Tab-separated table of C-alpha atoms in Angstrom:
chain	number	residue	atom	x	y	z
A	1	SER	CA	-11.729	3.968	36.828
A	2	HIS	CA	-11.601	2.070	40.136
A	3	PRO	CA	-13.337	-1.338	39.957
A	4	LEU	CA	-15.613	-0.396	42.860
A	5	ALA	CA	-16.651	2.782	41.061
A	6	GLN	CA	-17.284	0.836	37.859
A	7	TRP	CA	-19.427	-1.637	39.792
A	8	ALA	CA	-21.433	1.209	41.332
A	9	LEU	CA	-21.936	2.814	37.902
A	10	ASP	CA	-23.070	-0.473	36.386
A	11	GLN	CA	-25.515	-0.987	39.251
A	12	ALA	CA	-26.906	2.522	38.796
A	13	LYS	CA	-27.278	2.209	35.031
A	14	SER	CA	-29.067	-1.139	35.269
A	15	ARG	CA	-31.381	-0.082	38.087
A	16	HIS	CA	-35.111	-0.139	37.381
A	17	CYS	CA	-36.632	3.319	37.853
A	18	PRO	CA	-40.428	3.275	38.209
A	19	LYS	CA	-42.519	6.261	37.222
A	20	ALA	CA	-42.420	8.868	39.942
A	21	LYS	CA	-42.621	12.551	40.746
A	22	LEU	CA	-39.530	14.258	42.122
A	23	THR	CA	-39.928	17.461	44.074
A	24	PHE	CA	-36.652	19.387	43.945
A	25	ASP	CA	-35.862	21.699	46.862
A	26	TYR	CA	-33.870	24.594	45.423
A	27	SER	CA	-33.550	26.344	48.811
A	28	SER	CA	-31.737	23.316	50.260
A	29	TYR	CA	-29.053	23.324	47.582
A	30	ASP	CA	-25.725	24.674	48.828
A	31	SER	CA	-25.045	26.722	45.710
A	32	LYS	CA	-26.795	29.143	43.366
A	33	ILE	CA	-28.005	27.998	39.935
A	34	SER	CA	-29.349	31.182	38.412
A	35	THR	CA	-30.683	29.534	35.238
A	36	LEU	CA	-33.004	27.321	37.300
A	37	GLU	CA	-34.464	30.123	39.416
A	38	PRO	CA	-37.111	31.057	36.780
A	39	TYR	CA	-38.498	27.523	37.152
A	40	ILE	CA	-39.098	27.695	40.901
A	41	GLY	CA	-42.776	26.958	41.450
A	42	LYS	CA	-43.069	25.276	38.058
A	43	SER	CA	-43.403	21.601	37.185
A	44	GLY	CA	-42.937	19.419	34.158
A	45	TYR	CA	-41.347	16.223	32.912
A	46	LEU	CA	-37.779	14.979	32.462
A	47	LEU	CA	-36.429	12.175	30.278
A	48	ALA	CA	-32.999	10.545	30.647
A	49	ARG	CA	-31.319	8.245	28.144
A	50	LEU	CA	-28.030	6.349	28.228
A	51	ILE	CA	-26.214	6.565	24.882
A	52	THR	CA	-23.479	4.003	24.226
A	53	VAL	CA	-21.252	4.725	21.216
A	54	THR	CA	-18.705	2.246	19.869
A	55	ALA	CA	-16.158	3.565	17.367
A	56	LEU	CA	-12.383	3.388	16.805
A	57	ASN	CA	-12.244	0.328	19.074
A	58	ASN	CA	-13.499	2.496	21.914
A	59	VAL	CA	-16.742	2.393	23.901
A	60	GLU	CA	-18.032	5.581	25.497
A	61	GLN	CA	-21.261	6.328	27.300
A	62	HIS	CA	-23.144	9.586	27.727
A	63	LEU	CA	-26.287	10.664	29.514
A	64	VAL	CA	-28.728	12.679	27.444
A	65	VAL	CA	-31.244	14.511	29.617
A	66	SER	CA	-34.159	16.673	28.456
A	67	ALA	CA	-36.753	18.504	30.510
A	68	ILE	CA	-39.922	20.440	29.728
A	69	THR	CA	-42.446	22.409	31.785
A	70	GLN	CA	-46.140	21.684	31.898
A	71	ALA	CA	-46.586	24.784	29.703
A	72	GLY	CA	-44.350	23.277	26.997
A	73	GLU	CA	-41.206	25.326	27.710
A	74	MET	CA	-38.028	23.345	27.083
A	75	LEU	CA	-35.168	23.668	29.559
A	76	GLU	CA	-32.151	24.777	27.554
A	77	ALA	CA	-28.449	23.848	27.524
A	78	ASP	CA	-27.461	21.789	30.585
A	79	ASP	CA	-30.330	22.949	32.821
A	80	PRO	CA	-31.897	19.440	32.832
A	81	GLU	CA	-28.651	18.006	34.265
A	82	LYS	CA	-28.466	20.855	36.788
A	83	LEU	CA	-32.003	20.059	37.856
A	84	LEU	CA	-30.917	16.567	38.886
A	85	LYS	CA	-28.276	18.032	41.231
A	86	LEU	CA	-30.914	19.485	43.541
A	87	PRO	CA	-32.045	17.644	46.705
A	88	ALA	CA	-35.268	15.815	45.935
A	89	SER	CA	-38.038	13.796	47.491
A	90	ALA	CA	-39.928	11.151	45.542
A	91	THR	CA	-43.677	10.533	45.484
A	92	PRO	CA	-45.839	8.411	43.183
A	93	LEU	CA	-46.445	9.894	39.757
A	94	ALA	CA	-49.294	12.381	40.014
A	95	ASN	CA	-50.028	13.066	36.351
A	96	GLU	CA	-49.351	10.972	33.284
A	97	ILE	CA	-47.497	12.852	30.585
A	98	GLY	CA	-49.715	14.136	27.767
A	99	GLU	CA	-49.082	13.219	24.142
A	100	THR	CA	-48.146	16.742	23.061
A	101	ILE	CA	-45.644	17.160	25.904
A	102	ARG	CA	-44.300	13.650	25.304
A	103	HIS	CA	-43.634	14.385	21.629
A	104	GLN	CA	-41.917	17.688	22.449
A	105	LEU	CA	-39.775	16.018	25.094
A	106	GLN	CA	-38.789	13.153	22.808
A	107	ALA	CA	-38.025	15.549	19.926
A	108	ASN	CA	-35.737	17.613	22.159
A	109	THR	CA	-34.025	14.452	23.368
A	110	GLU	CA	-33.435	13.370	19.764
A	111	GLN	CA	-31.924	16.778	18.973
A	112	ARG	CA	-29.575	16.549	21.935
A	113	GLN	CA	-28.650	13.004	20.954
A	114	ASP	CA	-27.942	14.043	17.351
A	115	ARG	CA	-25.719	16.921	18.532
A	116	LEU	CA	-23.790	14.524	20.749
A	117	LEU	CA	-23.262	12.020	17.916
A	118	THR	CA	-22.178	14.832	15.587
A	119	ILE	CA	-19.550	15.961	18.107
A	120	ILE	CA	-18.274	12.402	18.530
A	121	ASN	CA	-18.166	11.894	14.764
A	122	GLN	CA	-16.280	15.152	14.209
A	123	ARG	CA	-13.768	14.193	16.880
A	124	ASN	CA	-13.266	10.763	15.306
A	125	MET	CA	-12.907	12.311	11.855
A	126	GLY	CA	-10.212	14.555	13.312
A	127	TYR	CA	-8.381	11.439	14.515
A	128	PHE	CA	-8.793	9.890	11.055
A	129	ASP	CA	-7.322	12.997	9.377
A	130	GLN	CA	-4.374	13.003	11.802
A	131	GLU	CA	-3.541	9.360	11.070
A	132	VAL	CA	-3.744	9.879	7.302
A	133	GLN	CA	-1.611	13.033	7.626
A	134	LYS	CA	1.037	11.084	9.552
A	135	LEU	CA	1.163	8.507	6.771
A	136	GLU	CA	1.391	11.193	4.089
A	137	GLU	CA	4.241	12.944	5.913
A	138	TRP	CA	6.086	9.649	6.364
A	139	ALA	CA	5.638	8.896	2.655
A	140	ASP	CA	6.899	12.357	1.681
A	141	ASP	CA	9.955	12.027	3.933
A	142	LEU	CA	10.787	8.613	2.476
A	143	LYS	CA	10.339	9.836	-1.098
A	144	LEU	CA	12.441	12.952	-0.529
A	145	GLY	CA	15.184	10.875	1.113
A	146	LEU	CA	15.424	8.474	-1.830
A	147	GLU	CA	15.240	11.291	-4.376
A	148	GLN	CA	18.072	13.112	-2.594
A	149	GLN	CA	20.211	9.972	-2.666
A	150	ILE	CA	19.568	9.646	-6.417
A	151	LYS	CA	20.567	13.287	-6.948
A	152	ASP	CA	23.772	12.673	-4.978
A	153	ILE	CA	24.595	9.710	-7.230
A	154	ASP	CA	23.866	11.830	-10.321
A	155	ARG	CA	26.449	14.342	-9.114
A	156	GLU	CA	28.949	11.545	-8.489
A	157	ILE	CA	28.377	10.208	-12.003
A	158	LYS	CA	28.987	13.652	-13.543
A	159	GLU	CA	32.178	14.030	-11.508
A	160	VAL	CA	33.400	10.592	-12.572
A	161	ARG	CA	32.701	11.431	-16.230
A	162	ARG	CA	34.744	14.622	-15.972
A	163	THR	CA	37.582	12.786	-14.258
A	164	ALA	CA	37.508	9.977	-16.837
A	165	ALA	CA	37.685	12.517	-19.661
A	166	THR	CA	40.935	13.906	-18.294
A	167	ALA	CA	42.487	10.569	-17.336
A	168	ALA	CA	46.183	10.359	-18.272
A	169	THR	CA	46.260	6.619	-19.046
A	170	LEU	CA	43.935	4.013	-20.511
A	171	ASP	CA	43.935	2.047	-17.255
A	172	GLU	CA	42.806	5.117	-15.351
A	173	LYS	CA	40.094	5.849	-17.928
A	174	LEU	CA	38.845	2.237	-17.748
A	175	GLY	CA	38.869	2.412	-13.967
A	176	TRP	CA	36.732	5.550	-13.979
A	177	GLN	CA	34.417	4.059	-16.610
A	178	LYS	CA	33.945	1.037	-14.369
A	179	LYS	CA	33.207	3.350	-11.446
A	180	GLN	CA	30.657	5.197	-13.575
A	181	ARG	CA	28.965	1.916	-14.544
A	182	GLU	CA	28.728	0.883	-10.892
A	183	LEU	CA	27.176	4.212	-9.943
A	184	GLU	CA	24.698	4.046	-12.818
A	185	SER	CA	23.726	0.537	-11.772
A	186	LYS	CA	23.274	1.758	-8.212
A	187	ARG	CA	21.155	4.671	-9.449
A	188	THR	CA	18.955	2.302	-11.467
A	189	LYS	CA	18.400	0.134	-8.396
A	190	MET	CA	17.542	3.160	-6.286
A	191	ARG	CA	15.053	4.406	-8.886
A	192	LYS	CA	13.407	0.982	-8.836
A	193	GLU	CA	13.431	1.066	-5.042
A	194	LEU	CA	11.751	4.485	-5.168
A	195	PHE	CA	8.952	3.144	-7.371
A	196	ASP	CA	8.614	0.024	-5.212
A	197	ARG	CA	8.450	2.125	-2.045
A	198	GLN	CA	5.806	4.348	-3.601
A	199	ASP	CA	3.751	1.258	-4.425
A	200	ASP	CA	4.215	-0.037	-0.856
A	201	ILE	CA	3.188	3.341	0.554
A	202	GLU	CA	0.058	3.375	-1.595
A	203	LEU	CA	-0.854	-0.125	-0.413
A	204	GLN	CA	-0.275	0.856	3.222
A	205	ARG	CA	-2.288	4.042	2.748
A	206	ASN	CA	-5.238	2.145	1.277
A	207	ALA	CA	-5.065	-0.474	4.038
A	208	LEU	CA	-4.964	2.210	6.737
A	209	ILE	CA	-7.910	4.062	5.234
A	210	GLU	CA	-9.961	0.861	5.012
A	211	GLN	CA	-9.054	-0.015	8.604
A	212	LEU	CA	-9.932	3.442	9.910
A	213	GLU	CA	-13.144	3.574	7.892
A	214	GLY	CA	-14.243	0.327	9.499
A	215	GLN	CA	-13.377	1.611	12.962
A	216	LEU	CA	-15.097	4.944	12.333
A	217	GLU	CA	-18.467	3.292	11.781
A	218	GLN	CA	-20.434	4.212	14.867
A	219	GLN	CA	-22.495	1.623	16.643
A	220	VAL	CA	-25.037	3.450	18.765
A	221	GLU	CA	-27.123	1.874	21.506
A	222	VAL	CA	-29.868	3.925	23.147
A	223	LYS	CA	-31.390	2.942	26.469
A	224	GLN	CA	-34.118	4.951	28.178
A	225	LEU	CA	-33.321	5.167	31.872
A	226	PHE	CA	-36.380	6.965	33.219
A	227	VAL	CA	-39.090	9.532	32.712
A	228	ILE	CA	-40.150	11.544	35.764
A	229	GLU	CA	-42.509	14.327	36.636
A	230	TRP	CA	-40.672	17.152	38.385
A	231	GLU	CA	-41.415	20.230	40.427
A	232	ILE	CA	-39.076	22.860	41.885
A	233	VAL	CA	-40.019	24.417	45.228
């Protein structure tokens, strides 16, 4: 995240990469990559793309790398990325890529790209579900709180009615009747508030869903960085 690092990344991503052959020296690598050992002595082609995805007000970039041997064998999983870790020397491109190999390489790249976008979409949908769930829980808490207050007033009204029924004097009875009327008026207002809050919640829910739906729409930019011929020695 350092500005200097960002500058270096931007320079690397915008750099022009001419066609070339890279000879990777497995023996000079300081670690063992067992999945690449079967390819020692083999050659093929490698394609790298930069995928930029904009969604949920966030921009993220990923490298999608595919590699294939001259015999048409695709390198699986993250072996293409591992290949690029090896020390290499560059020479002019020796052989242009054939149409069959090119189509296989591009098809594999598309598959990798689709898997990446599916993962990003699933992650964003998870965020969407979490936000909607938060709103639903908040709405339920608010509704339960108001309903509980209404139940408490109902109990008060019943108690006032019982007390009024046993009042010793007319003044006391009128006083309790007045108290009952005030509580009933309060209950009516709270019921209206409950309906109004439910309407507000529904409006907020719809607005949130529309907002999130707009943010969830993925904008995908694909840039081909380079295609190289490769050989592992």
